[in-house]
PDB file of C-alpha atoms in Angstrom:
ATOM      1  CA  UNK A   1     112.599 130.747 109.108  1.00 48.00           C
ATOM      2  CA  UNK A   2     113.479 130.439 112.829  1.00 84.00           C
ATOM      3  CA  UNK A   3     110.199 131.936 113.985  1.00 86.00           C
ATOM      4  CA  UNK A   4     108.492 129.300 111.662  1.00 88.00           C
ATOM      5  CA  UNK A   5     110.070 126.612 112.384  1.00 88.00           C
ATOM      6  CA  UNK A   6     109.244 127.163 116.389  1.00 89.00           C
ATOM      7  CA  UNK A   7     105.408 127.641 115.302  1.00 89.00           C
ATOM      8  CA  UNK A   8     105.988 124.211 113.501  1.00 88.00           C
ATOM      9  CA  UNK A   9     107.416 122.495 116.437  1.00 90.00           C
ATOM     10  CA  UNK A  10     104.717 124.057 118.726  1.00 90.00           C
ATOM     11  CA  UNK A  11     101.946 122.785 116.836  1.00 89.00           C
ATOM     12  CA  UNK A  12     103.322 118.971 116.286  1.00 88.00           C
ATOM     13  CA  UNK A  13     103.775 119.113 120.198  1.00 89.00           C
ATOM     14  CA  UNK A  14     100.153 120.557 120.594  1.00 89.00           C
ATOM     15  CA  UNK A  15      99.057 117.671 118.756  1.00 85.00           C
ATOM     16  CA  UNK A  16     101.163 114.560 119.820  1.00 86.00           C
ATOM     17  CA  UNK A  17     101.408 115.839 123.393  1.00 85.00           C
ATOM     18  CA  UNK A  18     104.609 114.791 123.890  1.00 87.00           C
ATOM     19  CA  UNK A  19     107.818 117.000 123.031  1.00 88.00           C
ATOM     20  CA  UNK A  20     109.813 113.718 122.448  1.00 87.00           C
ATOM     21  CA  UNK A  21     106.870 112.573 119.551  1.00 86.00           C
ATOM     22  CA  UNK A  22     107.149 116.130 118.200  1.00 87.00           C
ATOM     23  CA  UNK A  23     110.922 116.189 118.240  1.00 87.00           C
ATOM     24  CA  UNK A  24     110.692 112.782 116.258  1.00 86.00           C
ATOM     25  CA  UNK A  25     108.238 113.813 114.031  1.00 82.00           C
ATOM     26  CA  UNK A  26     110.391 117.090 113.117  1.00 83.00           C
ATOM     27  CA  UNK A  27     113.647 114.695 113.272  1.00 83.00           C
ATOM     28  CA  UNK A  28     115.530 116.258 116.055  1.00 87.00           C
ATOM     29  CA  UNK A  29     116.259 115.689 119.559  1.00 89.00           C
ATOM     30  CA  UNK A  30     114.006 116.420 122.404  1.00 87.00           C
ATOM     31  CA  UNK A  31     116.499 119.346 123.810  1.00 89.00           C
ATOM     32  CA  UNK A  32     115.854 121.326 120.620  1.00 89.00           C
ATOM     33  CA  UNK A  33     111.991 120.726 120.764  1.00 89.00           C
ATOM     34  CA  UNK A  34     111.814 122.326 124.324  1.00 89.00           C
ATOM     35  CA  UNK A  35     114.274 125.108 123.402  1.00 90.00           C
ATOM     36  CA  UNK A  36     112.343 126.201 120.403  1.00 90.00           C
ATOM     37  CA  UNK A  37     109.042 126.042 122.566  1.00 90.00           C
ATOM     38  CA  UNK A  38     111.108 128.127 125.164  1.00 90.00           C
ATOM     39  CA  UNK A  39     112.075 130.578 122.466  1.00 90.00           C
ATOM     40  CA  UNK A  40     108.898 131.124 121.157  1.00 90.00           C
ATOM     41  CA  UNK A  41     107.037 131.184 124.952  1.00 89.00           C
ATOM     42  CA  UNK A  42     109.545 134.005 125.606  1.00 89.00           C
ATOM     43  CA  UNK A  43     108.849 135.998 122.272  1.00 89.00           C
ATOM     44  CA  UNK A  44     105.491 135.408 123.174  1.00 89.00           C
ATOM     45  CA  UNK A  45     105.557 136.177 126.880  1.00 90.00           C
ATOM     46  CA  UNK A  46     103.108 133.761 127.604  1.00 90.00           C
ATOM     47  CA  UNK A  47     103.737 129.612 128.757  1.00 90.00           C
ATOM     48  CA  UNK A  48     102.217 127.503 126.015  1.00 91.00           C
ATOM     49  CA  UNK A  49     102.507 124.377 128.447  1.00 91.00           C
ATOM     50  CA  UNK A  50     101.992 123.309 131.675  1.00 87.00           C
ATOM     51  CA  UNK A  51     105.049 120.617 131.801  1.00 81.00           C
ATOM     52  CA  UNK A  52     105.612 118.306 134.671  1.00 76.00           C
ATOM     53  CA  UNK A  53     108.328 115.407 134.999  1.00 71.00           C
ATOM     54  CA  UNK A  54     105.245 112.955 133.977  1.00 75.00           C
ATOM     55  CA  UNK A  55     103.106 115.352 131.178  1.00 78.00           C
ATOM     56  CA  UNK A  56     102.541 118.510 129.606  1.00 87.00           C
ATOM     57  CA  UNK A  57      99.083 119.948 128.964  1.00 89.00           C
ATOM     58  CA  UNK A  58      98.649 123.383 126.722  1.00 89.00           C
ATOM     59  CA  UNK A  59      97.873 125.854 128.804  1.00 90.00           C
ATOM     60  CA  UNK A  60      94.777 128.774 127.824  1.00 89.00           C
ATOM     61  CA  UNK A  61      96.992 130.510 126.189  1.00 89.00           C
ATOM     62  CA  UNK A  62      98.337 127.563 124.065  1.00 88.00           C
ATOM     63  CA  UNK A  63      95.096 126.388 123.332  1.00 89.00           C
ATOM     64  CA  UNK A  64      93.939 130.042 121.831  1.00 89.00           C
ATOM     65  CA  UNK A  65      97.447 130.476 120.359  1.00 90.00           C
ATOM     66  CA  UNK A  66      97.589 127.040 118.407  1.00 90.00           C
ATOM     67  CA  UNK A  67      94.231 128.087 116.180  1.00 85.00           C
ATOM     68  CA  UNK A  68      95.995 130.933 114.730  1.00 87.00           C
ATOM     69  CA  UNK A  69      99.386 128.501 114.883  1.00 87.00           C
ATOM     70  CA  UNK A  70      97.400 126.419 112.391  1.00 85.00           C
ATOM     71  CA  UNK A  71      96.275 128.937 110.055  1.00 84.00           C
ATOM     72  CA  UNK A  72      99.790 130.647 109.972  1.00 85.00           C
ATOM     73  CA  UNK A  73     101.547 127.402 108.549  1.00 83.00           C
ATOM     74  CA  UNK A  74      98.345 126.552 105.986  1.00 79.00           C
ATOM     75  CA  UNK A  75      99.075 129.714 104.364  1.00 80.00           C
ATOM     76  CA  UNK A  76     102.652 129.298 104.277  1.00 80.00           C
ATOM     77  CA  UNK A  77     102.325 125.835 102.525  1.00 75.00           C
ATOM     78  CA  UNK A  78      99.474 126.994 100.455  1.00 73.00           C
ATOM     79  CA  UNK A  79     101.409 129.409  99.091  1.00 74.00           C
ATOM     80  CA  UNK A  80     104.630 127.643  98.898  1.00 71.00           C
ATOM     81  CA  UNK A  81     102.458 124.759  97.077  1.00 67.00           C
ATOM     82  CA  UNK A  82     101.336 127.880  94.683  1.00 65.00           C
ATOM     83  CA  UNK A  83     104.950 128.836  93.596  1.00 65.00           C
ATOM     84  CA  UNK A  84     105.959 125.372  93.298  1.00 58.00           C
ATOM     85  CA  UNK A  85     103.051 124.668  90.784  1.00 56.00           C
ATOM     86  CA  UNK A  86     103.708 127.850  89.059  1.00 45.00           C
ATOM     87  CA  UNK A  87     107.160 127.038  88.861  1.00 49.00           C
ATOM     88  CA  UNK A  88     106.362 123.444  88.011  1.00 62.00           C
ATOM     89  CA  UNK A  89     109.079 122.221  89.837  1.00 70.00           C
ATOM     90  CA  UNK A  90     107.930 120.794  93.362  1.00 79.00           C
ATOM     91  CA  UNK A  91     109.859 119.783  96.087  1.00 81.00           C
ATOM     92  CA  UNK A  92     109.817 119.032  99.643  1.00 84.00           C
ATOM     93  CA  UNK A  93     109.017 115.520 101.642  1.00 88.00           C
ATOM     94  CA  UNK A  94     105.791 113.711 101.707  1.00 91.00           C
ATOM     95  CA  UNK A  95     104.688 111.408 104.546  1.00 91.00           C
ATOM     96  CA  UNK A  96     102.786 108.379 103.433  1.00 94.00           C
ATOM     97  CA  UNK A  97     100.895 105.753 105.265  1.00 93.00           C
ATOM     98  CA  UNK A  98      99.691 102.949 103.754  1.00 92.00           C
ATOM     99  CA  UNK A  99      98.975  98.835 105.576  1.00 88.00           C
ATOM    100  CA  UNK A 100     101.591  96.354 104.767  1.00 86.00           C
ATOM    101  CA  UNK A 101     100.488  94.492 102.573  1.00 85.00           C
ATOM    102  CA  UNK A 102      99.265  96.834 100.455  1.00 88.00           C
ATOM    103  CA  UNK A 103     103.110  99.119 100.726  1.00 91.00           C
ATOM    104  CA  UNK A 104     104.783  96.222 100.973  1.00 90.00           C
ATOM    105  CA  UNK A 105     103.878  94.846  97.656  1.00 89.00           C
ATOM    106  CA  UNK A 106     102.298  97.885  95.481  1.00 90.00           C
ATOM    107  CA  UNK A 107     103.907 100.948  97.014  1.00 93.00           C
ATOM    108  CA  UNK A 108     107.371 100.758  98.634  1.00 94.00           C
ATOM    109  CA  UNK A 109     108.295  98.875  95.338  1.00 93.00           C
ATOM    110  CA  UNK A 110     107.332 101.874  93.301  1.00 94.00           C
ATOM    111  CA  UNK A 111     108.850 104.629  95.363  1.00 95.00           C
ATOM    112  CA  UNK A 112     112.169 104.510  93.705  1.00 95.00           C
ATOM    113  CA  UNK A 113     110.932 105.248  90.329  1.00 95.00           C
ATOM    114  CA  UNK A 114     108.817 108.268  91.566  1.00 95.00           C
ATOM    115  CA  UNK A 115     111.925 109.890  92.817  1.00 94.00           C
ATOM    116  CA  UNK A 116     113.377 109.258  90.024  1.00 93.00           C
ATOM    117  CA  UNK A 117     111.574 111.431  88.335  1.00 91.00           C
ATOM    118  CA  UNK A 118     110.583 113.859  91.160  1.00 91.00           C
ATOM    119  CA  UNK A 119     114.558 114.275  92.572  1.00 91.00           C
ATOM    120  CA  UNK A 120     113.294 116.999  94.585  1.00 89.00           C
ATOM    121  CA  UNK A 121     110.672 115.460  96.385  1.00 91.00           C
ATOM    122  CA  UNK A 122     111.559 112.972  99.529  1.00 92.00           C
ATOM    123  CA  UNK A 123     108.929 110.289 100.529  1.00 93.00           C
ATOM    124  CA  UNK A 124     108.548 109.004 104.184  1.00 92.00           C
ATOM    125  CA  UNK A 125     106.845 105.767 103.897  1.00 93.00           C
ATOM    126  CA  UNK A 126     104.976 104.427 107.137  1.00 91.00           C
ATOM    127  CA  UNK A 127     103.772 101.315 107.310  1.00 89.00           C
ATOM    128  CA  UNK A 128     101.035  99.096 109.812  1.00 84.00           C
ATOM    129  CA  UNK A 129      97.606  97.612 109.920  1.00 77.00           C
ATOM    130  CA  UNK A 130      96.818  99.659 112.749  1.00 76.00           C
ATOM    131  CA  UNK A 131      94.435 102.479 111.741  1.00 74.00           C
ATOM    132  CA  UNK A 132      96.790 105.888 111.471  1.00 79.00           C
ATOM    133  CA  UNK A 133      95.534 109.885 112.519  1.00 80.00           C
ATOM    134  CA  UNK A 134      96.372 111.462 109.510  1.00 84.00           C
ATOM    135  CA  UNK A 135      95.674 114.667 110.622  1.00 78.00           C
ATOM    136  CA  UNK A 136      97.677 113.812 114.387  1.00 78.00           C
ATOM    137  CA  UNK A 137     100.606 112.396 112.454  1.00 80.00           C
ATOM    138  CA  UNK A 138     100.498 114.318 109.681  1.00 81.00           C
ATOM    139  CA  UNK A 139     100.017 112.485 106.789  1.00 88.00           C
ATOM    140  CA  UNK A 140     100.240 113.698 103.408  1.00 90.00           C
ATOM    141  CA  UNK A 141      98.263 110.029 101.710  1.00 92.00           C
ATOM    142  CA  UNK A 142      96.892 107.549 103.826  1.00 92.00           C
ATOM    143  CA  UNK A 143      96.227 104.354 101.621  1.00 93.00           C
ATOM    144  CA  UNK A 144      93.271 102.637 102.946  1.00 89.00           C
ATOM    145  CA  UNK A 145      91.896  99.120 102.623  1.00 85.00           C
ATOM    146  CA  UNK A 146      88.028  98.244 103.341  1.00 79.00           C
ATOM    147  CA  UNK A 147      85.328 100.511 104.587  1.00 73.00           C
ATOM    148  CA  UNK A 148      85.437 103.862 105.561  1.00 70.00           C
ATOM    149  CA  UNK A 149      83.986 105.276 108.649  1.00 67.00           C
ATOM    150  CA  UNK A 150      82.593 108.908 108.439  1.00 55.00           C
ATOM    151  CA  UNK A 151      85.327 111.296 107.919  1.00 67.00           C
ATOM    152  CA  UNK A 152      86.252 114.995 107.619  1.00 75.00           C
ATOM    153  CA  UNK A 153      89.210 113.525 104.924  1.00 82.00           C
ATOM    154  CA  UNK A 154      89.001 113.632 101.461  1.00 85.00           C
ATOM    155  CA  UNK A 155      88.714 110.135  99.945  1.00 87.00           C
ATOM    156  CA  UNK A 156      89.824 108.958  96.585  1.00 88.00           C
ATOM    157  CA  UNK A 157      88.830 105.477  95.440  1.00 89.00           C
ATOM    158  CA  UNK A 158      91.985 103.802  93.505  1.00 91.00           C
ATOM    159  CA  UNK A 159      90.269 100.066  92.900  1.00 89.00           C
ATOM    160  CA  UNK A 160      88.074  97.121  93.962  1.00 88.00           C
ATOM    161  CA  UNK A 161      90.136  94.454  95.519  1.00 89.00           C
ATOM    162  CA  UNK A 162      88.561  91.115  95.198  1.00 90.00           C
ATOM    163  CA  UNK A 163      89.276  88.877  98.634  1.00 93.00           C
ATOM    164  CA  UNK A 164      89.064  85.246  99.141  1.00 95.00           C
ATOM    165  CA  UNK A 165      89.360  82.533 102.324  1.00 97.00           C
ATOM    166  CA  UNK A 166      92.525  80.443 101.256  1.00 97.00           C
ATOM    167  CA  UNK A 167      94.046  77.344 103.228  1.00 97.00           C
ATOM    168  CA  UNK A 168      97.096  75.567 102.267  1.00 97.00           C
ATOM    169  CA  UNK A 169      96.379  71.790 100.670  1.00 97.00           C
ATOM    170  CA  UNK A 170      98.116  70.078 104.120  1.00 97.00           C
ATOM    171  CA  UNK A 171      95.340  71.666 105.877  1.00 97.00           C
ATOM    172  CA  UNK A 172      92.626  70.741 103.748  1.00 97.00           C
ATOM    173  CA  UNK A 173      93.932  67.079 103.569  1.00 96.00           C
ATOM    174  CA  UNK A 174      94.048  67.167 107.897  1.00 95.00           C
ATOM    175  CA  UNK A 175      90.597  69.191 108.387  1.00 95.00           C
ATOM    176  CA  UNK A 176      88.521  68.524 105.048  1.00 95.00           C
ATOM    177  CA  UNK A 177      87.226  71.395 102.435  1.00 96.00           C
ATOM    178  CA  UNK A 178      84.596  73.692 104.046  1.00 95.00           C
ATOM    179  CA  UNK A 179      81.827  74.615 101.690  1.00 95.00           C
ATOM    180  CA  UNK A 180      80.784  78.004 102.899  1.00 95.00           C
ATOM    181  CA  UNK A 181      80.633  80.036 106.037  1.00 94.00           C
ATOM    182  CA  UNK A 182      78.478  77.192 107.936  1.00 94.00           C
ATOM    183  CA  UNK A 183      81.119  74.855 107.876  1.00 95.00           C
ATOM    184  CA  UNK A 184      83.776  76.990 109.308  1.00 95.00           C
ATOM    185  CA  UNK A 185      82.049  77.873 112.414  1.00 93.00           C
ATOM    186  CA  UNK A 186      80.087  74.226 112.507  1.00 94.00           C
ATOM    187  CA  UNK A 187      83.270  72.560 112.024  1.00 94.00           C
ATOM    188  CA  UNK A 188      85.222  74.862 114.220  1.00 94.00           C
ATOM    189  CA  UNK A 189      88.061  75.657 111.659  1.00 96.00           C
ATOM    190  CA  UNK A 190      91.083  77.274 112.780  1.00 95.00           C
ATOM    191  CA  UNK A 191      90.364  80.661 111.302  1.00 95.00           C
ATOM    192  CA  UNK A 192      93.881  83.086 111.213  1.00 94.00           C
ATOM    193  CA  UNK A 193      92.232  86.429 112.035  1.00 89.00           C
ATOM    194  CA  UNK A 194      93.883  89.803 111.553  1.00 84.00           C
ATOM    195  CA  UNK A 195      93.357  91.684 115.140  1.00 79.00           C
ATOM    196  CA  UNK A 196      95.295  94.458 117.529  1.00 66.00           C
ATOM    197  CA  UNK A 197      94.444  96.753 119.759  1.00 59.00           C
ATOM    198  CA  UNK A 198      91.696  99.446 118.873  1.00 56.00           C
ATOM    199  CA  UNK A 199      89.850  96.901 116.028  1.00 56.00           C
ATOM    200  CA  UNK A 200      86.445  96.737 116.062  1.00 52.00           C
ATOM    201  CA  UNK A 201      86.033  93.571 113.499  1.00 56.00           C
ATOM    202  CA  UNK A 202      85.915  90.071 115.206  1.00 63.00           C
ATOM    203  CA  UNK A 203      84.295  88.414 112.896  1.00 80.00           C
ATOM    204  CA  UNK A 204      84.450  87.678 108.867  1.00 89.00           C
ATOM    205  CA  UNK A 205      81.443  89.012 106.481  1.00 89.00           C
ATOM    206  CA  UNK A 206      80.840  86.544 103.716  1.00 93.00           C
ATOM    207  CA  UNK A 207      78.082  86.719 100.902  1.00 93.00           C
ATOM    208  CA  UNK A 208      75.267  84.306 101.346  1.00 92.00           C
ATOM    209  CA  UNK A 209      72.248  83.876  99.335  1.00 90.00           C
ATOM    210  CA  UNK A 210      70.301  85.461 101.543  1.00 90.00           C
ATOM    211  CA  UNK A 211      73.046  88.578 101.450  1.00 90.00           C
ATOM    212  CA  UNK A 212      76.502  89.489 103.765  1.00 91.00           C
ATOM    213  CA  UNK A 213      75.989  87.895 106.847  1.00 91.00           C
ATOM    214  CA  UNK A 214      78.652  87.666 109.616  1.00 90.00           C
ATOM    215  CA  UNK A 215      80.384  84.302 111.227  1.00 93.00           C
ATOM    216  CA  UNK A 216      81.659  83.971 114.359  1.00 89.00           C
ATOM    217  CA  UNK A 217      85.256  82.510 114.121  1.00 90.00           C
ATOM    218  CA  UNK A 218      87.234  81.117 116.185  1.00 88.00           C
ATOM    219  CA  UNK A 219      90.867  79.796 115.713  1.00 90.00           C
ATOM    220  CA  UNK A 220      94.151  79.344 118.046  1.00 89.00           C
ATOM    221  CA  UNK A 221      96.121  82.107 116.232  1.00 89.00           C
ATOM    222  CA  UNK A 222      95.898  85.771 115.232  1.00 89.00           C
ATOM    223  CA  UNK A 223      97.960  88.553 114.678  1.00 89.00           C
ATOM    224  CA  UNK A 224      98.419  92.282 113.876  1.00 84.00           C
ATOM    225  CA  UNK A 225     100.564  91.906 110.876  1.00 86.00           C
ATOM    226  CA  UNK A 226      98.865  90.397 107.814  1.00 86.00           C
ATOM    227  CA  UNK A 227     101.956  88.557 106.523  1.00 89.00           C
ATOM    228  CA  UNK A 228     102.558  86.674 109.390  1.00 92.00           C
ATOM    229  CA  UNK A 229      98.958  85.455 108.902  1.00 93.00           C
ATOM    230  CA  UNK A 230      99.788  84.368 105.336  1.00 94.00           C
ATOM    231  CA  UNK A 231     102.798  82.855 106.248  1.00 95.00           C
ATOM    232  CA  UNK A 232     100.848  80.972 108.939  1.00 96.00           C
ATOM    233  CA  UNK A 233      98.337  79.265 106.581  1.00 97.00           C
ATOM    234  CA  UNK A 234     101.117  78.675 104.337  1.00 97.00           C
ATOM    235  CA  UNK A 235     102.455  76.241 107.063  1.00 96.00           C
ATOM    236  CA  UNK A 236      98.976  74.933 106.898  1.00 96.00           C
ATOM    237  CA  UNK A 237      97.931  76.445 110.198  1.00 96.00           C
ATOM    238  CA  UNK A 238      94.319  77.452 108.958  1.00 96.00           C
ATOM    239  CA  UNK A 239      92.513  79.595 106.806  1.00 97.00           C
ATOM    240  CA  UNK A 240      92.932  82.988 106.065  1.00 96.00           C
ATOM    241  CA  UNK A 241      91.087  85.870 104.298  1.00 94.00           C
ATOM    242  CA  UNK A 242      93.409  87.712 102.056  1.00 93.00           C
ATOM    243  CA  UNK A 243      92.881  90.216  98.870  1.00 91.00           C
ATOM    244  CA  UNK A 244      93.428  88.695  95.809  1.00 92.00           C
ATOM    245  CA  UNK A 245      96.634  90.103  95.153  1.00 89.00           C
ATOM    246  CA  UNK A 246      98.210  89.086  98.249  1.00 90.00           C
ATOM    247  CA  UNK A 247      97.733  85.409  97.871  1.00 93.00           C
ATOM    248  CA  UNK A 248      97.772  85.303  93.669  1.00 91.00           C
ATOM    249  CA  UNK A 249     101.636  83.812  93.496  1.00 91.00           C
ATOM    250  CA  UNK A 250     100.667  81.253  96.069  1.00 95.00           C
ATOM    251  CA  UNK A 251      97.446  80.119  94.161  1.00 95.00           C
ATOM    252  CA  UNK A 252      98.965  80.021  90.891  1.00 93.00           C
ATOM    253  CA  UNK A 253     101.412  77.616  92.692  1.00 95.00           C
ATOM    254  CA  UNK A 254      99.330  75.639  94.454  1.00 96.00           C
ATOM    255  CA  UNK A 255     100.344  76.495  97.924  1.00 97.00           C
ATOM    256  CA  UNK A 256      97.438  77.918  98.904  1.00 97.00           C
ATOM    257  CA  UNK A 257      93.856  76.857  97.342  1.00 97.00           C
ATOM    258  CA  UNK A 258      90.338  78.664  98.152  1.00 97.00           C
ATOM    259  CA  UNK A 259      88.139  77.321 100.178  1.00 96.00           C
ATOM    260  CA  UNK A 260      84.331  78.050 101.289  1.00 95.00           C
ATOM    261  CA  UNK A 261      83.799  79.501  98.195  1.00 95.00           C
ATOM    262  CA  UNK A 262      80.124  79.153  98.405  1.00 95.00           C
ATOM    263  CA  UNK A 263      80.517  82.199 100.409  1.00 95.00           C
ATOM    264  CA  UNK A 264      83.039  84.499  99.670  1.00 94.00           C
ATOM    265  CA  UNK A 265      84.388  87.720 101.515  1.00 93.00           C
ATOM    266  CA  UNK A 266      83.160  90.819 100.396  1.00 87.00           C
ATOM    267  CA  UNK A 267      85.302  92.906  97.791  1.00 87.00           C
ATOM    268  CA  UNK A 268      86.857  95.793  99.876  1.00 86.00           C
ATOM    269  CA  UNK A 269      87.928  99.302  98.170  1.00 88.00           C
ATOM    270  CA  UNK A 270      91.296 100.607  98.104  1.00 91.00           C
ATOM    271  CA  UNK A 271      91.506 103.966  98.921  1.00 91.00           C
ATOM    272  CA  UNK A 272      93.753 107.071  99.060  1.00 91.00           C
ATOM    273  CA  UNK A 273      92.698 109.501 102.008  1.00 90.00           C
ATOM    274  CA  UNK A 274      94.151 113.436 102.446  1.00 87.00           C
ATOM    275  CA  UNK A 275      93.307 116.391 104.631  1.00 82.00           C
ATOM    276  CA  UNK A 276      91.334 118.499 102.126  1.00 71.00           C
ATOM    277  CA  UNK A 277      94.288 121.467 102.395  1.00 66.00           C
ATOM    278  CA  UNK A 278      97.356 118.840 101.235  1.00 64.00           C
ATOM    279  CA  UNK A 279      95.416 118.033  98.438  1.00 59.00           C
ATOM    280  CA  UNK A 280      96.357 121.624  96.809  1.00 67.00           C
ATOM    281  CA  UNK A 281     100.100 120.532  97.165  1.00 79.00           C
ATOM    282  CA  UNK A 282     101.247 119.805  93.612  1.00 84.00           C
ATOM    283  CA  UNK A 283     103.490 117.239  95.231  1.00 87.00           C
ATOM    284  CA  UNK A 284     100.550 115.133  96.955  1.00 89.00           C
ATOM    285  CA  UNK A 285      98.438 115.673  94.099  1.00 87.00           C
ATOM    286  CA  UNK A 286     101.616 114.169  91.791  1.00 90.00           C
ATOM    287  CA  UNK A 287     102.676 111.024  94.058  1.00 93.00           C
ATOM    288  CA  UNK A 288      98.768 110.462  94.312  1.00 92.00           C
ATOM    289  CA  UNK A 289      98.317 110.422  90.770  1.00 92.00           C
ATOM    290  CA  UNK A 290     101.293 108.258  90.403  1.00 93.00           C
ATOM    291  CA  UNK A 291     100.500 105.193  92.467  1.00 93.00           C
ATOM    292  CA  UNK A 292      97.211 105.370  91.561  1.00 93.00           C
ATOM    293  CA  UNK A 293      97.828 104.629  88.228  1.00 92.00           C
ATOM    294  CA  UNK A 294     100.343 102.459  89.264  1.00 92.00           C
ATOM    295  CA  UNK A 295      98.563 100.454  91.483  1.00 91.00           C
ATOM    296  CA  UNK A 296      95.424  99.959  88.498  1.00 91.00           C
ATOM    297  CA  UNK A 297      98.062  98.156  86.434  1.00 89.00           C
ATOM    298  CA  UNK A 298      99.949  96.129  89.413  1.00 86.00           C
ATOM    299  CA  UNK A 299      96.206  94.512  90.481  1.00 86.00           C
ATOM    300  CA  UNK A 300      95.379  93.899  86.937  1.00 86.00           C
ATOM    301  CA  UNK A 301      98.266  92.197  86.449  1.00 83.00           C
ATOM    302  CA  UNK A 302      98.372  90.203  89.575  1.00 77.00           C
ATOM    303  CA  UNK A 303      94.722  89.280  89.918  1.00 74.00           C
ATOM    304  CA  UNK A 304      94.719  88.656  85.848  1.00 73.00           C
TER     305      UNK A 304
END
């Protein structure tokens, strides 16, 4: 498998372009990355990349040679994936991505239990609210919440999740109850937004009689991670929009109550995305199925 595993290491440096990313992605050091590009540039007798101190571009040769790179290791997991569903007993490691609210509270927690069952199948959970390349970072399941822009991936819708604008009762009791979207921008609430680099929303789409409309809000703190936000209004910092299942413990409580519920957020889907090609690999196909079903009976029984 030495000649396989240099055509695997060649294509994750093709597409990270960086032989330290590769070498992570493939979980070794950066001095076996280069030396199984070497080896395979020297069975090849051709240079793959053009490396200098400060980057390293494929070459004409690597960019011809990484098309065929890509088919090669397709048909070795496609038919790997075959004898494994033949055999009905699949193995291997699945990468997962999946934002952290949504792995941090419906799919890290069920994880354990999969492998129970599955011993022979490893799980590498990722987690952010930054957008992921599934296909550049080679993702098995990308869990997905909200819309979805065109895409070559294959998308499998797992649930609604119902969202609502939520403020803690100290705020409310300092700033007053706003009714609907008018009064948080007329008011000038302190609106917690979820942003980072690369986003493209800045504002907060609520349902009006007249249909979604967008409001321009405004408020002294934001971040990239979607607990911090929560744990921010909890302190009574402002309001923040949060699915339903994030913020159900809290409004059971009373730590949290909604607020501008004249005009609520819309409902956003929750949705599983593969590269069409993992999707014939019993063990995607068996974790998807899993936390799908999973995940059904988790929001009914949070939201309920």
């Amino acid at each position: 498998m030495s000649y396989v595993n240099n055509i695997r290491m060649f294509v994750r440096v093709y597409e990270l372009g960086s032989m330290s990313a590769a070498a992570r992605d493939q979980r070794t050091s950066p001095a076996v990355a280069s030396a199984r590009i070497s080896e395979l540039e020297k069975h090849l007798g051709v240079r793959l990349f053009s490396r200098t101190t400060r980057s390293l571009q494929p070459t004409e040769n690597g960019r011809i040679f990484y098309d065929g790179a890509r088919r090669i290791l397709e048909a070795i997991d496609e038919a790997e994936a075959a004898v494994m569903d033949v055999t009905q007993n699949p193995r291997g490691t699945i990468f997962v991505a999946a934002p952290l609210g949504i792995g941090r509270r419906l799919i890290a927690p069920r994880v354990p239990a999969f492998k129970d069952l599955y011993p022979q199948i490893d799980v590498r959970l990722r987690l952010s609210d930054r957008g992921v390349d599934v296909v550049a970072e080679g993702i098995d399941v990308a869990f997905h919440l909200g819309l979805l822009e065109d895409s070559t991936l294959k998308v499998r819708t797992i649930a609604d999740c119902p969202r609502l604008l939520c403020a803690a009762p100290a705020y409310i009791a300092r700033r007053g109850m706003p009714a609907d979207g008018e009064a948080l921008v007329r008011d000038r609430h302190d609106c917690l937004n979820l942003r980072f680099p690369g986003a493209k929303e800045f504002q907060w789409t609520l349902q009006t009689p007249e249909g979604p409309r967008r409001f321009e809000i405004a408020g002294p703190f934001e971040s990239d991670d979607g607990d911090v936000l929560t744990g921010w209004a909890l302190d009574g910092r402002g309001i923040v929009l949060k699915p339903l299942f994030e913020v159900a413990d809290f409004l059971r409580e009373g730590r949290l109550v909604p607020v501008a519920t004249a005009t609520p957020p819309m409902a956003v889907q929750l949705s599983a995305l593969s590269q069409h090609r993992r999707l014939k690999d019993p063990k995607v196909q068996l974790f998807t199925d899993y936390m799908a079903g999973q995940i059904r009976d988790d929001l009914r029984r949070a939201t309920a």
